[in-house]
CSV table of C-alpha atoms and ligand atoms in Angstrom, one decimal:
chain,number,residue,atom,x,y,z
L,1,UNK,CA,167.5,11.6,-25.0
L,2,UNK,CA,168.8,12.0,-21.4
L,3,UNK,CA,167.5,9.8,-18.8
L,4,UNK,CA,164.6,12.1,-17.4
L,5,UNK,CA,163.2,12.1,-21.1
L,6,UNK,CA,163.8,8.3,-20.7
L,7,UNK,CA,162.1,8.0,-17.1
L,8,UNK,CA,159.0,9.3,-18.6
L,9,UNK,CA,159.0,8.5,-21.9
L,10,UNK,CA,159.8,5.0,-22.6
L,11,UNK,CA,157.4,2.0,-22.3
L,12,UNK,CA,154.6,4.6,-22.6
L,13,UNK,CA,153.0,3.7,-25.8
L,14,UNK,CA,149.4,4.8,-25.5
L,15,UNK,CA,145.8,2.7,-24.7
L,16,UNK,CA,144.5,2.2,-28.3
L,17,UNK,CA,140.8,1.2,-26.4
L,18,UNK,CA,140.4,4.4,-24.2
L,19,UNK,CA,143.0,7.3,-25.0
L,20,UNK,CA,144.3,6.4,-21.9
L,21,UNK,CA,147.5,9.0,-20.9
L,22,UNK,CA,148.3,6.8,-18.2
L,23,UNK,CA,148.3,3.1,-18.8
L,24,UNK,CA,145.7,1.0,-17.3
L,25,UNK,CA,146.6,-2.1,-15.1
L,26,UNK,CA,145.6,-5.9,-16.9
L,27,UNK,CA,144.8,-8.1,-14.5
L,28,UNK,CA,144.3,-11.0,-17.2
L,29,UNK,CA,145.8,-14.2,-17.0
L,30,UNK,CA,144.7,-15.0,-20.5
L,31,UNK,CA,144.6,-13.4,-24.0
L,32,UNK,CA,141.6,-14.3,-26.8
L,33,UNK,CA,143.4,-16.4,-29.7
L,34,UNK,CA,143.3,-14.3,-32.6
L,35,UNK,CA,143.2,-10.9,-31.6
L,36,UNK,CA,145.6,-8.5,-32.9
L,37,UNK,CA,148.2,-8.5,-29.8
L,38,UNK,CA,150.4,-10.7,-29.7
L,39,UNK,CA,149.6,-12.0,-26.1
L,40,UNK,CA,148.6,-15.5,-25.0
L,41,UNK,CA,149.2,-16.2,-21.3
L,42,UNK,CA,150.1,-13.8,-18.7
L,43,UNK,CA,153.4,-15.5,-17.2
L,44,UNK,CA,155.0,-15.8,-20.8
L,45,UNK,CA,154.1,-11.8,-21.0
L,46,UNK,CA,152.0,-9.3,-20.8
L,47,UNK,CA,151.0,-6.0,-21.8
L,48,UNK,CA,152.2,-4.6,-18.0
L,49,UNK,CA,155.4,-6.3,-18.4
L,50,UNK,CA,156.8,-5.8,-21.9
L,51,UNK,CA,156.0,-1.7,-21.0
L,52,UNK,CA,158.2,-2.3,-17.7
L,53,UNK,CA,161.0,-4.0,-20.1
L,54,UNK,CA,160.9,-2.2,-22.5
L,55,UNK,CA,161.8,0.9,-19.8
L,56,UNK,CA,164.2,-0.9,-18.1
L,57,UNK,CA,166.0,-1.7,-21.3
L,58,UNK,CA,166.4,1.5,-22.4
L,59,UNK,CA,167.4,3.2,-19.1
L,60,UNK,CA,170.6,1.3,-18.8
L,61,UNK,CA,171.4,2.8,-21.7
L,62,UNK,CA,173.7,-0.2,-23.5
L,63,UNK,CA,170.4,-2.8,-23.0
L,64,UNK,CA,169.3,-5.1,-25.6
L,65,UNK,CA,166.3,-6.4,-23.3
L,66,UNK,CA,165.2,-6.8,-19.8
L,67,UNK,CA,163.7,-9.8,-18.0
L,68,UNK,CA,161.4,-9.0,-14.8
L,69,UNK,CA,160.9,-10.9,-12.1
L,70,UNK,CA,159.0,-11.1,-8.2
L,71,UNK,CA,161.4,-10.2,-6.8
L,72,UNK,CA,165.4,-9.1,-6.8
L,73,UNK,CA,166.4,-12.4,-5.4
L,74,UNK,CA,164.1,-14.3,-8.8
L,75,UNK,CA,166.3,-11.7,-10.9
L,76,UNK,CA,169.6,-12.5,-9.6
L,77,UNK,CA,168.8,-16.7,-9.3
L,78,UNK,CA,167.6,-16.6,-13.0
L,79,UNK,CA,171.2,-15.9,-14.1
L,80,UNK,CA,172.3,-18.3,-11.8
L,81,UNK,CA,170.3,-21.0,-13.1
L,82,UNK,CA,170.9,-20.2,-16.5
L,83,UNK,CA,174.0,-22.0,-16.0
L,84,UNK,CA,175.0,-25.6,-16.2
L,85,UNK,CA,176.5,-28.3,-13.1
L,86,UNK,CA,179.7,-28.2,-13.3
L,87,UNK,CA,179.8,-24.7,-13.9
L,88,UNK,CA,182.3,-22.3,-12.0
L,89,UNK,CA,181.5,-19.0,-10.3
L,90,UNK,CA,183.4,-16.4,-9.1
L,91,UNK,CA,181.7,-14.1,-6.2
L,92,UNK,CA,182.4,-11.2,-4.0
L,93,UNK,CA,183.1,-12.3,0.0
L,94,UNK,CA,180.7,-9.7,0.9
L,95,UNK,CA,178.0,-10.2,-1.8
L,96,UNK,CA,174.7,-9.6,-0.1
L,97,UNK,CA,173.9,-12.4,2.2
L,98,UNK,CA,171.4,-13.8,-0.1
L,99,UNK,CA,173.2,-14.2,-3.5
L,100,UNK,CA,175.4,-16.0,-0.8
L,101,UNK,CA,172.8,-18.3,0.6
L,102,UNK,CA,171.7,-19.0,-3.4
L,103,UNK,CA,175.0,-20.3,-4.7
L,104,UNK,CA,176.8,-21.9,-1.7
L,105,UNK,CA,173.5,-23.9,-0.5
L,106,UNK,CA,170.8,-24.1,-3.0
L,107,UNK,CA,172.9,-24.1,-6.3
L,108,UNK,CA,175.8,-25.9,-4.6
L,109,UNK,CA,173.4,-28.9,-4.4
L,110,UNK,CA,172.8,-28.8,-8.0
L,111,UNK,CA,177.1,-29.1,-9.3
L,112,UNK,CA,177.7,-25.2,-9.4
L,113,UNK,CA,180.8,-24.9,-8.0
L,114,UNK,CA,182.3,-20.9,-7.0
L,115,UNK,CA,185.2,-18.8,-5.4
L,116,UNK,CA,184.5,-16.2,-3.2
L,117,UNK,CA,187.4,-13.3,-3.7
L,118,UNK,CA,187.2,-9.6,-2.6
L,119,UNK,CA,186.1,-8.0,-5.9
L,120,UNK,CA,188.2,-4.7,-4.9
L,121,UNK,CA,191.8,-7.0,-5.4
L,122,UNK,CA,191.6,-7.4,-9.3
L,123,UNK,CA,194.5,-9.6,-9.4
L,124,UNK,CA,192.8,-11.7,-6.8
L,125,UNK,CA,189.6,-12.0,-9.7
L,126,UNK,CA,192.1,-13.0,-12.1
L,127,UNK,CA,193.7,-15.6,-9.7
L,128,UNK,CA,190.5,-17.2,-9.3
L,129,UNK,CA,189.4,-17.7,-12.8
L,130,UNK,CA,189.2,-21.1,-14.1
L,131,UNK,CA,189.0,-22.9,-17.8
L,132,UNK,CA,185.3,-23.5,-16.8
L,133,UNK,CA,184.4,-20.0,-15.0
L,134,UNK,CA,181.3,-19.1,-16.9
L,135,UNK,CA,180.0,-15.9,-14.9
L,136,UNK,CA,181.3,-13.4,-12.6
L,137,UNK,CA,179.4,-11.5,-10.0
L,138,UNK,CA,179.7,-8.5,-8.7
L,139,UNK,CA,177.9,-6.1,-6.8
L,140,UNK,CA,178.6,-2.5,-6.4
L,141,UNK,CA,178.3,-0.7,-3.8
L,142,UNK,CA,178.3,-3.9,-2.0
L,143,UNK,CA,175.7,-4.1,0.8
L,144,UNK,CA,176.4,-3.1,3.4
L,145,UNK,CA,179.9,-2.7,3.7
L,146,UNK,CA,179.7,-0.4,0.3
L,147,UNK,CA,183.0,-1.7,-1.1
L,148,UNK,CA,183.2,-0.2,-4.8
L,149,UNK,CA,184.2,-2.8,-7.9
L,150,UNK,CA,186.1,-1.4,-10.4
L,151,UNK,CA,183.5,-3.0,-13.5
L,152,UNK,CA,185.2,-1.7,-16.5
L,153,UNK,CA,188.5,-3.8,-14.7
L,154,UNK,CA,186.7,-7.1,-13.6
L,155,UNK,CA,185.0,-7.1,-17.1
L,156,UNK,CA,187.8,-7.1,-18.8
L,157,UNK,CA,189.6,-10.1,-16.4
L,158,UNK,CA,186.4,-11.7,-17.2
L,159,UNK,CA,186.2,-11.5,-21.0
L,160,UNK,CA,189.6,-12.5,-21.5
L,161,UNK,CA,188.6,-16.0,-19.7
L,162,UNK,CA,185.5,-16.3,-22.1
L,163,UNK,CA,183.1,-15.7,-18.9
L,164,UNK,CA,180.4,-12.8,-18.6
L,165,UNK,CA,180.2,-10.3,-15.9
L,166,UNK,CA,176.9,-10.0,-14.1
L,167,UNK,CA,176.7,-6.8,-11.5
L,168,UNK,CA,174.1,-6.4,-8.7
L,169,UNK,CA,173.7,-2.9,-9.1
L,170,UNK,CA,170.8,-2.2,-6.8
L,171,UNK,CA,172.8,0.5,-4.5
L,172,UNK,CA,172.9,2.6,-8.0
L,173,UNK,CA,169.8,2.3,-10.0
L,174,UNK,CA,170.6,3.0,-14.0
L,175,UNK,CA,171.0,6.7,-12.7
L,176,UNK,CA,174.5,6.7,-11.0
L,177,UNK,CA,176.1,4.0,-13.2
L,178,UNK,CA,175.1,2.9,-16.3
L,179,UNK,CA,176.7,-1.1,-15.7
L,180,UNK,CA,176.4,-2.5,-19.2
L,181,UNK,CA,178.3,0.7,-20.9
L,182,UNK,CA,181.1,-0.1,-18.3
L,183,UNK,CA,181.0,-3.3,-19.6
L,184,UNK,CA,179.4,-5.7,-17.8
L,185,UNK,CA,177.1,-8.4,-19.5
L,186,UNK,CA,174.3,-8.3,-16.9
L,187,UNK,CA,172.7,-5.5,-14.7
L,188,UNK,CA,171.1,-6.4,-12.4
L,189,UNK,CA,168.4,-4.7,-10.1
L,190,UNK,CA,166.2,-5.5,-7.1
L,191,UNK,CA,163.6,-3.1,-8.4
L,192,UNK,CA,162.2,-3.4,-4.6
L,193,UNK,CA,164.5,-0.7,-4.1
L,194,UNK,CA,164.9,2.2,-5.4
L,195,UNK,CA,163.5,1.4,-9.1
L,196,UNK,CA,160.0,1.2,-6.9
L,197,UNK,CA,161.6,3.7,-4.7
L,198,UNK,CA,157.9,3.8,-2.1
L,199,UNK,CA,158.8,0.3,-0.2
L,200,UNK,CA,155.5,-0.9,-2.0
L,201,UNK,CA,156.4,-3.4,-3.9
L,202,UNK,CA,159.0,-6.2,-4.8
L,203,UNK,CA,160.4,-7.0,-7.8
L,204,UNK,CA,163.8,-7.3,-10.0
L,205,UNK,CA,165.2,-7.3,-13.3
L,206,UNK,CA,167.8,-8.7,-15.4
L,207,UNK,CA,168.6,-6.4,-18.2
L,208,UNK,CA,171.4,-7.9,-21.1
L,209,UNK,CA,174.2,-6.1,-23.4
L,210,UNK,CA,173.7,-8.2,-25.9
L,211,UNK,CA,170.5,-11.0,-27.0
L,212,UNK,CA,172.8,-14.7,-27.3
L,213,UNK,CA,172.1,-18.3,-26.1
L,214,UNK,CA,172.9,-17.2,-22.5
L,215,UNK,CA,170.5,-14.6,-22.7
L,216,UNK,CA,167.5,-16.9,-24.0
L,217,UNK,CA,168.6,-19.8,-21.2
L,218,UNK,CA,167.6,-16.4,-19.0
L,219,UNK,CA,164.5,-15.4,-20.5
L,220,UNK,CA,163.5,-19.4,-20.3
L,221,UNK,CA,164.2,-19.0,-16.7
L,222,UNK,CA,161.6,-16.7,-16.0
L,223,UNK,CA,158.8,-18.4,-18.1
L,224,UNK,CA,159.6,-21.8,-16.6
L,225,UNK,CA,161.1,-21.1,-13.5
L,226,UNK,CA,157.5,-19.0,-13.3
L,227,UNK,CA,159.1,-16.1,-10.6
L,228,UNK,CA,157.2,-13.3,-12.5
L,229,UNK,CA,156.4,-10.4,-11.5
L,230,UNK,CA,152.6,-9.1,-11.1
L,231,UNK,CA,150.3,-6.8,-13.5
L,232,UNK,CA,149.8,-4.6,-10.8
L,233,UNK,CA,153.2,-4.9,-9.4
L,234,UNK,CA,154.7,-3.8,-12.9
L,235,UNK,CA,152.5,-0.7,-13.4
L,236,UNK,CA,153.2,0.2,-9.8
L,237,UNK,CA,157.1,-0.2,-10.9
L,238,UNK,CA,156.6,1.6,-14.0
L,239,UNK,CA,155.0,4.7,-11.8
L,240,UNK,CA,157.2,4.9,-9.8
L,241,UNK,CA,160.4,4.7,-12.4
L,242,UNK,CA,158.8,8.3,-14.0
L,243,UNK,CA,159.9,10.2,-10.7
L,244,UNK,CA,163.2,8.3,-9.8
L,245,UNK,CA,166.0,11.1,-11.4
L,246,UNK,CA,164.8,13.6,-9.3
L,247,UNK,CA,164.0,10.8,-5.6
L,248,UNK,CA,167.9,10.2,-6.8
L,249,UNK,CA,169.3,13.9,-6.8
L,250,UNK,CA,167.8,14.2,-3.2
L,251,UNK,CA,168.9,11.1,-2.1
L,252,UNK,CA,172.4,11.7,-3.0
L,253,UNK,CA,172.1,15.1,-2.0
L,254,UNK,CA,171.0,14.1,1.8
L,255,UNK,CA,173.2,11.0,2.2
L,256,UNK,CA,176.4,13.6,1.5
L,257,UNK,CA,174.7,15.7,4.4
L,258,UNK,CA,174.4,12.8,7.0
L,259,UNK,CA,177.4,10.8,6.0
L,260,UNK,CA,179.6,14.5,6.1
L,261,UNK,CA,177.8,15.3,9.8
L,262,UNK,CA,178.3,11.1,11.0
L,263,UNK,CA,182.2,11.4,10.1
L,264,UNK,CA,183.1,13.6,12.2
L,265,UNK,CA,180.5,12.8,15.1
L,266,UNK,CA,182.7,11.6,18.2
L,267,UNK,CA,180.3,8.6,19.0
L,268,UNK,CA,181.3,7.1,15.6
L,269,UNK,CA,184.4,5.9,14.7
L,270,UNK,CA,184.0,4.9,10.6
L,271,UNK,CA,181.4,6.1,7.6
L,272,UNK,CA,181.3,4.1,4.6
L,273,UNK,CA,180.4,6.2,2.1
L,274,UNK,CA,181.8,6.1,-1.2
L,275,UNK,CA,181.3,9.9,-1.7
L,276,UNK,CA,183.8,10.6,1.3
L,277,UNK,CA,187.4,11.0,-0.1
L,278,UNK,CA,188.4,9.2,3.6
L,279,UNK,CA,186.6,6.2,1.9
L,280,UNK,CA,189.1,3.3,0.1
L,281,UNK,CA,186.3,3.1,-3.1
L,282,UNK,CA,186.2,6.9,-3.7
L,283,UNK,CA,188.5,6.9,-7.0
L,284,UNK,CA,186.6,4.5,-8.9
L,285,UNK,CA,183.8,5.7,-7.6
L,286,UNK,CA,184.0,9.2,-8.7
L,287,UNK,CA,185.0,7.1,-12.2
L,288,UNK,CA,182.2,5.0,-13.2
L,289,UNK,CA,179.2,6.5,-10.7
L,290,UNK,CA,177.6,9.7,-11.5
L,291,UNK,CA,176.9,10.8,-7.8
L,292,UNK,CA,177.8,8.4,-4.6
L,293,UNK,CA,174.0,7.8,-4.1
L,294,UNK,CA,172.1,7.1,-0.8
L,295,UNK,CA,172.9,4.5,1.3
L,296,UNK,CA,175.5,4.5,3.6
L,297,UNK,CA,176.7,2.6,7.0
L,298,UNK,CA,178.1,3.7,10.1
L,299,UNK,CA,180.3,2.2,12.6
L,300,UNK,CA,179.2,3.4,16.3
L,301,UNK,CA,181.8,3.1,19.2
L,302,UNK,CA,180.7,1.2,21.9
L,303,UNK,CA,180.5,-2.2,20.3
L,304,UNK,CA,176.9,-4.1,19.1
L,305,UNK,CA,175.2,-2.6,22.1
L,306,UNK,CA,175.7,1.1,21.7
L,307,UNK,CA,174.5,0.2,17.6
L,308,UNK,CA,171.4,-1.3,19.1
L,309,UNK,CA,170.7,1.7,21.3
L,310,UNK,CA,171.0,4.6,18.2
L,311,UNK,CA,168.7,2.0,16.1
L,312,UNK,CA,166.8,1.9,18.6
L,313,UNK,CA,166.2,5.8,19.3
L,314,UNK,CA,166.2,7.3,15.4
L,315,UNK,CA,162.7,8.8,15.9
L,316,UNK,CA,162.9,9.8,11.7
L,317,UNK,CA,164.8,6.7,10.6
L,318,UNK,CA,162.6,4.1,11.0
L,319,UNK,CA,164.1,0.6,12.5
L,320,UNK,CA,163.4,-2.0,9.7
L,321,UNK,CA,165.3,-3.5,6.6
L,322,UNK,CA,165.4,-2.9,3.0
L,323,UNK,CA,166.1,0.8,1.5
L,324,UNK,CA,166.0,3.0,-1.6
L,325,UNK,CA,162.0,4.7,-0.3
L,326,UNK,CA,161.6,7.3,-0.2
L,327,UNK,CA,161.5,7.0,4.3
L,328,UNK,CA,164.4,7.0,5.9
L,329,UNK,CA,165.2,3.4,7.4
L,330,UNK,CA,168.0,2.4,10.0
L,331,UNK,CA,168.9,-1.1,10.4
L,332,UNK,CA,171.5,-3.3,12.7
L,333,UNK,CA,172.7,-5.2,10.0
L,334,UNK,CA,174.6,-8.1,11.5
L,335,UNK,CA,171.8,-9.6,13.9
L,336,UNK,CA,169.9,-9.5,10.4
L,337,UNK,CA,172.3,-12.0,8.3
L,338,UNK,CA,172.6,-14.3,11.2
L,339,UNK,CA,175.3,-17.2,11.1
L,340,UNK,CA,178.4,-16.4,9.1
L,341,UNK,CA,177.8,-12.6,8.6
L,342,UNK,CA,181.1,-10.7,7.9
L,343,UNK,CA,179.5,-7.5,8.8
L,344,UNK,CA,180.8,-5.8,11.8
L,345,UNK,CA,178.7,-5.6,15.4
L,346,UNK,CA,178.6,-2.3,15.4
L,347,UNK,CA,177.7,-1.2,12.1
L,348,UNK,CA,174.2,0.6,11.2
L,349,UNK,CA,173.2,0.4,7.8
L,350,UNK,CA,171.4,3.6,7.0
L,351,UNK,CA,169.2,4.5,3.7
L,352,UNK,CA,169.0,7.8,3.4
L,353,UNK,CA,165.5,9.1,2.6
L,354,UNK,CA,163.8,12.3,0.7
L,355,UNK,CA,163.4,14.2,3.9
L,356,UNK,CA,165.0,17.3,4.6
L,357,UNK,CA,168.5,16.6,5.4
L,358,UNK,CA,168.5,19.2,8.7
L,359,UNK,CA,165.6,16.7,10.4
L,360,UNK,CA,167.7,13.5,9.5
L,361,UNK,CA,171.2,15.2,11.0
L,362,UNK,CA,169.2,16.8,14.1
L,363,UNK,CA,167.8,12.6,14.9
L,364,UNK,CA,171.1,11.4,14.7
L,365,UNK,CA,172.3,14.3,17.0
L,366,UNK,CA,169.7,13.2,19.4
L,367,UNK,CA,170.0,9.5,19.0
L,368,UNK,CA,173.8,9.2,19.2
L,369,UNK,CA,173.9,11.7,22.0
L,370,UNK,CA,174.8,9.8,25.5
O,1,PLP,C1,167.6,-6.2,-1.6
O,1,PLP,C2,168.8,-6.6,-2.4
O,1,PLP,C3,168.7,-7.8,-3.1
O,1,PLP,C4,167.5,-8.8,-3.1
O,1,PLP,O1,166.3,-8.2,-3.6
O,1,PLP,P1,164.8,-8.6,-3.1
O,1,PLP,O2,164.0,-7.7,-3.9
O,1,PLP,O3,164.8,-8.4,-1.7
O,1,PLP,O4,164.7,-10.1,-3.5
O,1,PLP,C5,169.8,-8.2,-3.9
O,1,PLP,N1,170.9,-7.4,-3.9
O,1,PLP,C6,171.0,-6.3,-3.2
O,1,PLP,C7,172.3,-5.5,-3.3
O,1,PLP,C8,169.9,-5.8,-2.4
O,1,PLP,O5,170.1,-4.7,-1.7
């Protein structure tokens, strides 16, 4: 089946009590002993759940099974924590600022030891592995500097050293790059994103190639380690999963609009956007994506001030964080990750929204105008 069939179809099954088309949200904690399902307590599953899993599974197209959590952070720190002290890491220098904040601080504390490399210089990955390098990360389009990973490359650097390859693949969604088929052992989502796609909820998943002992140290994570996701947060996720190859199409479609109309804007000296051939990631881009999806970021002449001032004047963009809605949201990103940020002054991280693409062009003409 292709993947609309799959955005509607899968993890559908049907409402045995009612005839329900539509599934209905189970707000139970607990499950009567006994009775014919085969659920007992609501953080070990639930009927919600397994139907988001089961979804999520089959859209990445190479999954074996899919762990939700609360939230993309719980996804991402479940792998993480999967792993033992002593253990060694390998992560992008510009992985988003909270994957950073999880293994240098909270996981450093506990014996994980890592390397931070840029993920773009594969000889630099290989450089960097070590005899006990049991994962590497990787997130692509990296946020919010949109640097592309080569993940058929670094999978291949990362299996020959007996470690597995986990990508944050939140700036794709399964529709523009289908992770585990490139290889990769994890993909990884914060379903907060565009999964959800109506900045109503949070969540994330974990969804694995294959079902091994690393896998079920994963799945123990998110019974024990308790981060699960909501009843009503999963149906809400499912919902909004049924619509997200066609929020896609227009978000790729607009983002080409605005990042096209930004480049050659004479307030703005640099677009990252992997869809621009100007862009260093385009290549593998164009390889392993199916379109360059929505989210971009703009560097503004006139330093961090002049970025304040367009955040500040987008009447269409809204001014707040996170992306993948369906709204169109503008955010000076650098202010936002505080101490240590690599992220230029002057750059605007932009998600593009389902808006007509003429409106969102005619507010950056206005805000960037002097
Ligand atoms: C938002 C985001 C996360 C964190 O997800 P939450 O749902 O906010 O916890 C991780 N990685 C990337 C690339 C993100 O954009």
């Amino acid at each position: 089946m292709k993947i609309e069939t799959i955005a509607i179809q899968a993890g559908r099954g049907n409402d045995a009590a009612t005839g329900a088309v539509m599934p209905p949200i189970h707000l139970s904690s607990t499950y009567l002993r006994g009775n014919e399902g085969d659920y007992i307590y609501s953080r070990s599953d639930n009927p919600n759940r397994r139907a988001l899993e089961e979804c999520l599974t089959a859209l990445e197209g190479a999954g074996a099974d899919a762990c939700t959590f609360a939230s993309g952070m719980a996804a991402v720190a479940s792998v993480f924590q999967a792993l033992k002290a002593g253990d060694h890491v390998i992560l992008p220098d510009d992985t988003y600022f909270g994957v950073r904040k999880l293994v240098t601080e909270l996981l450093g504390k506990w014996g994980l030891t890592h390397t931070m490399v840029d993920m773009t210089d594969l000889a630099a990955v290989a450089a960097a592995m070590q005899p006990n390098t049991t994962l590497v990360w990787a997130e692509t389009p990296s946020n919010p500097m949109l640097k592309v990973t080569d993940v058929a490359a670094v999978a291949e650097i990362a299996h020959a050293g007996n470690a597995k390859l986990g990508v944050d693949a939140t700036w794709c969604s399964p529709l523009l790059q289908q992770t585990l088929a490139l290889g990769a052992d994890y993909a990884v989502h914060s379903t907060t994103k565009y999964l959800g796609g109506h900045s109503d909820l949070t969540g994330g998943v974990v969804v694995a190639r294959t079902v091994d002992d690393a896998w079920t140290a994963v799945r123990e994570q998110q019974e024990f380690g308790g981060g699960v996701p909501s009843g009503f947060d999963c149906w809400l996720l499912l919902r909004g999963i049924r619509t997200l190859p066609y929020r896609m199409r227009g978000h790729c479609e607009n983002a080409m609009k605005v990042a096209q109309y930004l480049e050659q804007h004479p307030a703005v000296h640099t677009v990252h956007y992997p869809g621009l051939p100007s862009h260093p990631g385009h290549t593998v881009a164009a390889k392993q994506m199916s379109d360059f999806g929505g989210m971009l970021s703009v560097q503004v002449k006139g330093g961090a001030a002049a970025a304040d001032r367009v955040a500040g004047k987008t009447k269409i963009f809204w001014r707040a964080t996170s992306l993948g809605g369906v709204e169109s949201l503008i955010e000076h990103r650098a202010p936002v990750e505080g101490e240590g940020t690599q992220t230029p002054m002057d750059l605007l991280r932009v998600s593009v929204g389902l808006e007509h693409a003429d409106d969102l062009i005619a507010d950056f003409a206005q805000a960037l105008a002097e």
